[in-house]
């Protein structure tokens, strides 16, 4: 955490808003932006330059395929978000002039063995049985070869495909949120750590490193920094870090629009290769072994990639709940205090802005969202 | 743009685009091209023309295609007989 | 994983001195360097240059000194790996490098990083045009490839290296068309007069005065305290324009050499997460390393200009200091060679004091504040000063957020040529010190490495 921060001043001595959002990552920013759209006055608080920020280190996929297996409401929320994304990103783009790079070519999960293929097929049929897989289909090698921009590696057996999968530039998205929040009259207050929140008459007093803010409602969306603040508001956010490593190559000429699990080409031309899942606590470093594993899979999928130079590599920490599903909850003890977190902040950005935020402004989470209460972690076994 | 201090010494021939270039053994490809009067090495993926800036491998502005492999730093590769060097235009191609 | 006693990164004066000292004492040392021959920046090509009368005449004593150092290094028994690039060092002292198109990882109890310096980036309008290079690049072409400009170049900026280059060019028969100096305060030397009493300082000072005299004799037009520098030209550089003596001037030429001093190369030390302090006087970051070359990470030592700029002679002392520290670790004898260590430290200190004189005469360029908005600051991604300023005004917290918002520092040079500028501009806008603003988070790979190489790694 940064010890020294640039001077920040609040817009006024006793600054008051309808909704204060703690955490300026993708989850908090989407909710703050959506709350402004829903007519509320908003303050968005965020820390300094060096902070754990999944939003700055992720893969940028709006990934629907396979999500919500065993939990139809999560599958529905994810699919709804993907449906809302085109209109949502267009609105943001028109207003800010920032192209968030949304496109929806559909996503492929390449399978390098018959076993992998069988696993994907099983997931698709379970999802279909549970209420819908968003059109997830299993393709054989020839069908995959026709869809891919580069010659396939010998070991590719086939793939699962989902037309709803899409991608965007998550950094542009975050920046567009921050700019538009300010343009629409919201207060974006960076370099400002929230130290404590307490309930006061008519709302909450939020103590920050720059002074106090009073808000009718407060949303804790501080990623891995959420647990402590949430607890003081009677909310439970049992999140833990799960590291993901990502590698990025030099820019390459456009290969056409395509999307794979663990591989995509950005608008700028770089190939992003990645995503490990590692339980290593707050260590956001990188390691050769993971780089080798990711490289091997990339080369096995598309041998031509072997010649590209890797120019950047990073580790970032996902914010993971015990069952991997989001938490959205209003505090029973302190109504008006909300918790929001998930491990797919890009995918769910549209839903956070256009579904979750308006319900927070309205002061009530509808049933479809209330099912994401953290109470689920405390059900006593019979 | 540049000239050699001394004459003599073993030479090496290689191709740049469709020209044949004579270089001195031990030189970098960048030096050989600069000595041959070539002052633009590539266009960056973002458009503008670029040429070597630092000569010590830091700036990546001297990128060229060498024997079919694009984005090589010309200042870091020694000339060798028969190399085929081409200007790099924009981002490299995969495949 | 292959193991060696010590891995030295960099075969400049610091790395060679360290490796020679260790190998002469029977240690198994591997020296990894990206150049084709030993020497580092100052002694690049010194073996060949010392052997060529034409080159030796231009390069003066440096070529001979370099050749001697290299001869001792070659004879020492240290294993020298040229054209090899280190792309990761871990706190566990695993060193990954690429060599002959393959990547491998070595393990060692002691790493001595002697990766040297780089020239401070000089973002002025037009500096990305073909025909604009650094002063160091011209030197590299001279020392490494025996090339000199075909037509007289204009040298722009400040610092001893600029004067040195001018002298070398005069000796080579291509006197510069002009020297356009940005910030020099020769009178500042008076404040440091006590220093001049030191023998090493007298030698350096004498050399400096001789260089200035040679410039005058060659009648090279010399402009001082120039501001508002811009390089003009559309497809290539055609002229430099600047304000000096109260009026705008313009000098046409085909080649321009920029230079604003050298700064420690931070990539490796940053990637290890070592704290860096900002030296206000020298206006550069350097890793926090103690008087024995030891960093806060056990077994990871630093030597030479990658810690603090003090020049080639100092680098040799720093290299031997690190070598003694390494021997102490390898022998578990913390008192080993105490007298030799103290002697090396004393000599290193003397050079460091001269450097502070140099810093006083050539103060850090005050040009960032005046950098016009249209100036490209990130050469790879074409990001301008104006774009960075706008992002900071909209709440961008620091260099890392700027990187993610603007792609500044995301290109293949991995932020080397924009990092100092980005930190400086943000500091200015936020009214903070550069040290407080900080720097990009640097991560491996420190040198580009192909996906295929990573996939084929034996030892990861
Ligand atoms: C490698 C990797 C790949 C991923 N790929 C994808 C993908 O392809 N698609 C997808 O949908 N998701 C992906 N994710 C997940 C996605 O990045 C996260 O779900 C999302 O970024 C979470 O956003 P957040 O706002 O909750 O958290 P963060 O981005 O971590 O932001 C939390 C913010 O809260 C601030 N904060 C913390 N404490 C305080 C405090 N006390 N006061 C003020 N501010 C505070 C922090 O400074 C930080 O800015 C990926 C994640 C990783 C790590
Ligand atoms: C371009 C340039 C020209 C200079 N010319 C002069 C001069 O003429 N006179 C003078 O007094 N001073 C000069 N200097 C200043 C120079 O810093 C010192 O004189 C001296 O060379 C410092 O010695 P060193 O051993 O610390 O580092 P260096 O001499 O810089 O040696 C470091 C070596 O490490 C190598 N290296 C760095 N990173 C890696 C890596 N990851 N993997 C493998 N190898 C790596 C470098 O290529 C280099 O060969 C110059 C500096 C620069 C940048
Ligand atoms: S000229 Fe800078 S990397 Fe080659």
Short mmCIF file of C-alpha atoms in Angstrom, two decimals, chain A residues 15-374:
data_model
loop_
_atom_site.label_atom_id
_atom_site.label_comp_id
_atom_site.label_asym_id
_atom_site.label_seq_id
_atom_site.Cartn_x
_atom_site.Cartn_y
_atom_site.Cartn_z
CA UNK A 15 -19.15 16.64 1.23
CA UNK A 16 -22.49 14.83 0.93
CA UNK A 17 -23.74 12.48 -1.78
CA UNK A 18 -26.53 9.95 -2.27
CA UNK A 19 -24.20 7.05 -2.91
CA UNK A 20 -20.53 6.65 -1.98
CA UNK A 21 -18.69 3.76 -3.57
CA UNK A 22 -15.50 2.49 -1.94
CA UNK A 23 -13.15 1.06 -4.55
CA UNK A 24 -12.49 2.43 -8.02
CA UNK A 25 -11.81 -0.89 -9.74
CA UNK A 26 -14.17 -2.24 -12.37
CA UNK A 27 -16.83 -3.33 -9.90
CA UNK A 28 -16.99 -0.06 -7.94
CA UNK A 29 -16.66 2.08 -11.04
CA UNK A 30 -19.43 0.26 -12.89
CA UNK A 31 -21.73 0.66 -9.91
CA UNK A 32 -20.86 4.34 -9.43
CA UNK A 33 -21.43 5.00 -13.12
CA UNK A 34 -24.72 3.11 -13.09
CA UNK A 35 -25.86 4.97 -9.97
CA UNK A 36 -25.23 8.28 -11.71
CA UNK A 37 -27.19 7.03 -14.71
CA UNK A 38 -29.99 6.16 -12.32
CA UNK A 39 -30.09 9.77 -11.11
CA UNK A 40 -28.15 9.62 -7.86
CA UNK A 41 -25.32 11.91 -6.78
CA UNK A 42 -22.19 9.83 -6.44
CA UNK A 43 -18.68 9.79 -5.01
CA UNK A 44 -16.20 7.11 -6.05
CA UNK A 45 -13.19 6.63 -3.78
CA UNK A 46 -10.03 4.88 -4.83
CA UNK A 47 -6.47 4.41 -3.61
CA UNK A 48 -3.18 5.56 -5.11
CA UNK A 49 -0.90 4.37 -7.88
CA UNK A 50 0.23 1.19 -6.24
CA UNK A 51 -2.65 -0.94 -5.01
CA UNK A 52 -3.92 -4.43 -5.63
CA UNK A 53 -6.04 -3.93 -8.69
CA UNK A 54 -7.43 -6.88 -10.55
CA UNK A 55 -9.00 -4.35 -12.88
CA UNK A 56 -5.60 -3.34 -14.16
CA UNK A 57 -4.29 -6.86 -14.73
CA UNK A 58 -7.05 -8.91 -16.26
CA UNK A 59 -7.69 -10.61 -19.56
CA UNK A 60 -10.52 -8.45 -20.85
CA UNK A 61 -12.94 -11.16 -21.75
CA UNK A 62 -16.68 -11.08 -21.43
CA UNK A 63 -16.81 -14.79 -20.91
CA UNK A 64 -20.14 -16.55 -20.78
CA UNK A 65 -19.18 -20.05 -21.82
CA UNK A 66 -19.50 -22.52 -18.97
CA UNK A 67 -20.34 -19.90 -16.32
CA UNK A 68 -22.92 -20.65 -13.68
CA UNK A 69 -22.87 -24.38 -13.85
CA UNK A 70 -24.90 -25.59 -10.86
CA UNK A 71 -26.26 -22.11 -10.21
CA UNK A 72 -28.79 -20.94 -12.82
CA UNK A 73 -29.14 -17.38 -11.41
CA UNK A 74 -25.40 -16.82 -11.98
CA UNK A 75 -25.66 -18.24 -15.48
CA UNK A 76 -28.59 -15.90 -16.16
CA UNK A 77 -26.84 -12.83 -14.73
CA UNK A 78 -23.75 -13.53 -16.83
CA UNK A 79 -25.76 -14.04 -19.99
CA UNK A 80 -27.79 -10.93 -19.30
CA UNK A 81 -24.65 -8.89 -18.85
CA UNK A 82 -23.27 -10.12 -22.16
CA UNK A 83 -26.56 -9.12 -23.78
CA UNK A 84 -26.39 -5.65 -22.24
CA UNK A 85 -22.71 -5.10 -23.15
CA UNK A 86 -23.12 -3.85 -26.74
CA UNK A 87 -25.53 -1.05 -25.87
CA UNK A 88 -23.74 -0.26 -22.62
CA UNK A 89 -20.29 0.01 -24.21
CA UNK A 90 -21.65 2.05 -27.10
CA UNK A 91 -23.16 4.56 -24.68
CA UNK A 92 -19.91 4.85 -22.76
CA UNK A 93 -17.95 5.16 -25.98
CA UNK A 94 -20.09 7.88 -27.51
CA UNK A 95 -19.98 9.95 -24.36
CA UNK A 96 -16.28 9.68 -23.60
CA UNK A 97 -14.81 9.27 -27.05
CA UNK A 98 -12.91 6.27 -25.68
CA UNK A 99 -13.27 3.09 -27.69
CA UNK A 100 -13.55 0.38 -25.08
CA UNK A 101 -12.87 -2.11 -27.84
CA UNK A 102 -15.96 -4.28 -27.45
CA UNK A 103 -16.49 -7.02 -29.96
CA UNK A 104 -18.32 -10.30 -29.82
CA UNK A 105 -16.76 -12.87 -32.14
CA UNK A 106 -17.80 -15.76 -29.90
CA UNK A 107 -15.26 -17.71 -27.88
CA UNK A 108 -13.53 -21.03 -28.38
CA UNK A 109 -12.11 -23.26 -25.70
CA UNK A 110 -9.56 -25.35 -27.56
CA UNK A 111 -9.24 -28.93 -26.36
CA UNK A 112 -5.88 -30.63 -26.66
CA UNK A 113 -7.16 -34.11 -25.84
CA UNK A 114 -10.31 -36.19 -26.20
CA UNK A 115 -10.63 -36.00 -22.46
CA UNK A 116 -10.72 -32.20 -22.46
CA UNK A 117 -13.32 -32.30 -25.20
CA UNK A 118 -15.49 -34.70 -23.23
CA UNK A 119 -15.31 -32.44 -20.17
CA UNK A 120 -16.47 -29.43 -22.20
CA UNK A 121 -19.32 -31.44 -23.69
CA UNK A 122 -20.46 -32.49 -20.23
CA UNK A 123 -20.49 -28.89 -19.01
CA UNK A 124 -22.53 -27.77 -21.99
CA UNK A 125 -25.15 -30.43 -21.53
CA UNK A 126 -25.45 -29.82 -17.78
CA UNK A 127 -25.93 -26.09 -18.42
CA UNK A 128 -28.54 -26.82 -21.06
CA UNK A 129 -30.35 -29.05 -18.62
CA UNK A 130 -30.22 -26.36 -15.95
CA UNK A 131 -31.80 -23.70 -18.14
CA UNK A 132 -29.44 -22.69 -20.90
CA UNK A 133 -25.82 -22.67 -22.01
CA UNK A 134 -26.10 -19.58 -24.23
CA UNK A 135 -25.66 -21.73 -27.30
CA UNK A 136 -22.49 -23.54 -26.25
CA UNK A 137 -21.61 -26.07 -28.94
CA UNK A 138 -18.92 -28.71 -29.38
CA UNK A 139 -16.87 -28.51 -32.58
CA UNK A 140 -14.50 -31.04 -34.09
CA UNK A 141 -11.00 -30.19 -35.27
CA UNK A 142 -12.00 -29.45 -38.86
CA UNK A 143 -14.72 -27.07 -37.80
CA UNK A 144 -12.29 -25.31 -35.48
CA UNK A 145 -9.67 -25.07 -38.21
CA UNK A 146 -12.15 -23.24 -40.41
CA UNK A 147 -12.75 -20.64 -37.70
CA UNK A 148 -9.22 -19.93 -36.58
CA UNK A 149 -6.79 -17.39 -37.97
CA UNK A 150 -3.63 -19.52 -37.72
CA UNK A 151 -2.83 -23.16 -38.48
CA UNK A 152 -3.77 -25.42 -35.56
CA UNK A 153 -1.27 -27.49 -33.65
CA UNK A 154 -1.39 -31.25 -34.18
CA UNK A 155 -2.77 -31.98 -30.75
CA UNK A 156 -5.89 -29.86 -31.09
CA UNK A 157 -8.86 -32.23 -31.02
CA UNK A 158 -11.71 -29.76 -31.13
CA UNK A 159 -13.25 -27.00 -29.09
CA UNK A 160 -16.33 -25.77 -27.37
CA UNK A 161 -17.76 -22.60 -28.84
CA UNK A 162 -20.13 -20.02 -27.42
CA UNK A 163 -21.40 -17.18 -29.60
CA UNK A 164 -22.07 -14.96 -26.58
CA UNK A 165 -18.41 -14.65 -25.60
CA UNK A 166 -16.87 -11.27 -26.28
CA UNK A 167 -13.91 -9.13 -25.36
CA UNK A 168 -13.04 -5.52 -24.65
CA UNK A 169 -10.12 -3.44 -23.46
CA UNK A 170 -10.52 -3.48 -19.68
CA UNK A 171 -8.09 -0.59 -19.18
CA UNK A 172 -10.00 1.60 -21.61
CA UNK A 173 -13.21 0.55 -19.87
CA UNK A 174 -11.88 1.58 -16.49
CA UNK A 175 -10.64 4.88 -17.83
CA UNK A 176 -13.93 5.56 -19.61
CA UNK A 177 -15.81 4.96 -16.36
CA UNK A 178 -13.57 7.37 -14.48
CA UNK A 179 -13.84 10.07 -17.13
CA UNK A 180 -17.57 9.76 -17.63
CA UNK A 181 -18.29 9.70 -13.92
CA UNK A 182 -16.60 13.09 -13.71
CA UNK A 183 -18.24 14.35 -16.89
CA UNK A 184 -21.69 13.45 -15.54
CA UNK A 185 -21.09 15.40 -12.35
CA UNK A 186 -19.97 12.55 -10.11
CA UNK A 187 -16.96 12.92 -7.84
CA UNK A 188 -14.05 10.60 -8.61
CA UNK A 189 -11.67 10.85 -5.69
CA UNK A 190 -8.43 8.97 -6.24
CA UNK A 191 -5.40 8.74 -3.90
CA UNK A 192 -7.89 8.48 -1.08
CA UNK A 193 -8.06 5.49 1.16
CA UNK A 194 -11.24 4.89 3.11
CA UNK A 195 -10.22 4.30 6.68
CA UNK A 196 -13.58 3.63 8.35
CA UNK A 197 -17.27 3.86 7.71
CA UNK A 198 -19.85 4.37 10.43
CA UNK A 199 -23.61 4.66 10.36
CA UNK A 200 -24.92 8.10 11.22
CA UNK A 201 -28.43 9.49 11.11
CA UNK A 202 -29.69 9.34 7.55
CA UNK A 203 -26.72 7.50 6.19
CA UNK A 204 -23.01 6.92 6.65
CA UNK A 205 -19.97 8.93 7.57
CA UNK A 206 -16.97 7.83 5.58
CA UNK A 207 -13.60 8.68 7.05
CA UNK A 208 -10.91 9.00 4.40
CA UNK A 209 -7.32 10.05 4.28
CA UNK A 210 -8.58 13.36 2.81
CA UNK A 211 -11.48 14.09 5.12
CA UNK A 212 -15.01 12.94 5.75
CA UNK A 213 -17.77 12.22 3.28
CA UNK A 214 -21.41 11.76 4.19
CA UNK A 215 -23.48 9.48 2.04
CA UNK A 216 -27.02 8.18 2.09
CA UNK A 217 -25.78 4.82 0.91
CA UNK A 218 -22.41 3.22 0.84
CA UNK A 219 -21.20 0.40 -1.40
CA UNK A 220 -18.17 -1.63 -0.41
CA UNK A 221 -16.55 -2.70 -3.67
CA UNK A 222 -12.95 -2.52 -2.57
CA UNK A 223 -11.86 -5.84 -4.01
CA UNK A 224 -9.37 -7.54 -1.72
CA UNK A 225 -9.56 -4.53 0.61
CA UNK A 226 -13.24 -5.15 1.29
CA UNK A 227 -13.41 -7.58 4.20
CA UNK A 228 -12.58 -5.21 7.06
CA UNK A 229 -14.79 -2.35 5.92
CA UNK A 230 -17.62 -4.76 5.19
CA UNK A 231 -17.44 -6.31 8.65
CA UNK A 232 -17.82 -2.92 10.30
CA UNK A 233 -21.06 -2.52 8.37
CA UNK A 234 -22.48 -5.91 9.27
CA UNK A 235 -21.59 -7.31 5.87
CA UNK A 236 -19.62 -10.43 5.15
CA UNK A 237 -17.14 -10.43 2.25
CA UNK A 238 -15.00 -13.53 2.68
CA UNK A 239 -12.75 -12.93 -0.32
CA UNK A 240 -9.31 -14.33 -0.97
CA UNK A 241 -6.71 -13.63 -3.63
CA UNK A 242 -6.24 -16.08 -6.49
CA UNK A 243 -3.32 -15.18 -8.67
CA UNK A 244 -3.46 -15.14 -12.42
CA UNK A 245 -0.38 -14.67 -14.60
CA UNK A 246 -0.66 -13.18 -18.03
CA UNK A 247 1.89 -12.74 -20.82
CA UNK A 248 1.69 -10.22 -23.62
CA UNK A 249 3.59 -10.35 -26.89
CA UNK A 250 4.82 -7.54 -29.07
CA UNK A 251 2.27 -6.09 -31.45
CA UNK A 252 1.45 -8.32 -34.39
CA UNK A 253 -0.48 -7.51 -37.53
CA UNK A 254 -4.22 -8.16 -37.06
CA UNK A 255 -5.18 -11.81 -37.36
CA UNK A 256 -8.90 -11.14 -37.56
CA UNK A 257 -11.34 -11.05 -34.69
CA UNK A 258 -11.18 -14.20 -32.61
CA UNK A 259 -11.24 -15.21 -29.01
CA UNK A 260 -10.00 -18.25 -27.16
CA UNK A 261 -9.75 -19.14 -23.52
CA UNK A 262 -6.30 -17.97 -22.64
CA UNK A 263 -5.57 -16.26 -25.93
CA UNK A 264 -6.78 -13.14 -27.63
CA UNK A 265 -5.42 -10.39 -29.79
CA UNK A 266 -5.92 -6.89 -28.50
CA UNK A 267 -6.93 -4.03 -30.76
CA UNK A 268 -3.35 -2.82 -30.56
CA UNK A 269 -2.15 -6.13 -31.97
CA UNK A 270 -0.52 -7.76 -28.94
CA UNK A 271 -1.45 -11.33 -28.19
CA UNK A 272 -2.48 -11.89 -24.60
CA UNK A 273 -1.67 -15.34 -23.33
CA UNK A 274 -2.74 -16.45 -19.98
CA UNK A 275 -4.43 -16.98 -17.10
CA UNK A 276 -3.16 -19.25 -14.38
CA UNK A 277 -5.15 -19.91 -11.22
CA UNK A 278 -2.84 -20.03 -8.21
CA UNK A 279 -3.41 -19.93 -4.49
CA UNK A 280 -0.35 -17.96 -3.38
CA UNK A 281 -1.82 -15.37 -1.05
CA UNK A 282 -0.97 -11.76 -1.78
CA UNK A 283 2.07 -12.58 -3.93
CA UNK A 284 1.36 -10.97 -7.29
CA UNK A 285 4.68 -11.92 -8.84
CA UNK A 286 5.35 -14.07 -11.86
CA UNK A 287 7.21 -17.33 -12.22
CA UNK A 288 9.00 -19.10 -15.03
CA UNK A 289 7.16 -22.35 -14.52
CA UNK A 290 3.81 -20.71 -15.17
CA UNK A 291 5.21 -18.84 -18.16
CA UNK A 292 6.44 -22.11 -19.57
CA UNK A 293 3.11 -23.84 -19.02
CA UNK A 294 1.20 -21.02 -20.69
CA UNK A 295 3.68 -20.84 -23.55
CA UNK A 296 3.50 -24.59 -24.13
CA UNK A 297 -0.25 -24.53 -24.37
CA UNK A 298 -0.19 -21.52 -26.69
CA UNK A 299 2.39 -23.15 -28.97
CA UNK A 300 0.55 -26.48 -28.91
CA UNK A 301 -2.60 -24.64 -30.00
CA UNK A 302 -0.93 -22.45 -32.63
CA UNK A 303 2.71 -23.29 -33.43
CA UNK A 304 3.26 -19.97 -35.26
CA UNK A 305 3.00 -18.08 -31.99
CA UNK A 306 6.36 -19.54 -30.92
CA UNK A 307 8.25 -16.87 -32.84
CA UNK A 308 6.64 -13.87 -31.15
CA UNK A 309 8.52 -12.00 -28.46
CA UNK A 310 6.95 -11.73 -25.04
CA UNK A 311 7.36 -8.14 -23.92
CA UNK A 312 5.36 -8.05 -20.72
CA UNK A 313 4.24 -10.49 -18.11
CA UNK A 314 2.42 -9.89 -14.89
CA UNK A 315 0.60 -11.47 -12.04
CA UNK A 316 -2.64 -10.03 -10.70
CA UNK A 317 -4.94 -11.13 -7.94
CA UNK A 318 -8.48 -12.23 -8.59
CA UNK A 319 -10.97 -11.57 -5.86
CA UNK A 320 -12.44 -14.95 -5.10
CA UNK A 321 -15.37 -15.90 -2.91
CA UNK A 322 -15.53 -19.39 -1.39
CA UNK A 323 -17.83 -20.69 -4.14
CA UNK A 324 -16.53 -18.43 -6.91
CA UNK A 325 -19.85 -16.65 -7.35
CA UNK A 326 -20.47 -12.93 -6.79
CA UNK A 327 -21.64 -11.34 -3.56
CA UNK A 328 -24.31 -8.65 -3.71
CA UNK A 329 -25.93 -7.86 -0.41
CA UNK A 330 -27.55 -5.13 1.64
CA UNK A 331 -26.66 -5.01 5.32
CA UNK A 332 -29.53 -6.00 7.60
CA UNK A 333 -27.95 -4.22 10.54
CA UNK A 334 -27.20 -1.03 8.57
CA UNK A 335 -29.64 -0.76 5.66
CA UNK A 336 -28.15 1.38 2.94
CA UNK A 337 -24.78 -0.35 3.20
CA UNK A 338 -24.09 -2.74 0.32
CA UNK A 339 -21.43 -5.26 -0.58
CA UNK A 340 -20.47 -5.99 -4.19
CA UNK A 341 -17.72 -8.24 -5.46
CA UNK A 342 -17.12 -10.89 -8.10
CA UNK A 343 -14.31 -12.56 -9.99
CA UNK A 344 -15.57 -11.51 -13.42
CA UNK A 345 -15.69 -7.77 -13.24
CA UNK A 346 -15.35 -7.28 -16.99
CA UNK A 347 -18.01 -9.79 -17.90
CA UNK A 348 -20.43 -8.44 -15.34
CA UNK A 349 -19.65 -4.73 -15.86
CA UNK A 350 -22.80 -4.14 -17.87
CA UNK A 351 -24.95 -5.91 -15.29
CA UNK A 352 -23.29 -4.00 -12.47
CA UNK A 353 -23.97 -0.69 -14.19
CA UNK A 354 -27.47 -1.36 -15.46
CA UNK A 355 -28.93 -3.93 -13.07
CA UNK A 356 -27.10 -3.84 -9.72
CA UNK A 357 -26.56 -0.06 -9.51
CA UNK A 358 -30.19 0.97 -10.07
CA UNK A 359 -31.34 -1.46 -7.39
CA UNK A 360 -28.82 -0.04 -4.95
CA UNK A 361 -30.09 3.47 -5.70
CA UNK A 362 -33.62 2.20 -5.18
CA UNK A 363 -32.48 0.74 -1.87
CA UNK A 364 -33.58 -2.76 -2.59
CA UNK A 365 -31.90 -5.74 -4.24
CA UNK A 366 -34.48 -7.77 -6.20
CA UNK A 367 -34.73 -11.50 -5.58
CA UNK A 368 -32.61 -12.38 -8.60
CA UNK A 369 -29.72 -10.52 -6.94
CA UNK A 370 -30.54 -11.31 -3.31
CA UNK A 371 -29.68 -14.92 -4.06
CA UNK A 372 -26.05 -13.72 -4.12
CA UNK A 373 -26.14 -12.82 -0.41
CA UNK A 374 -23.15 -13.98 1.61
#
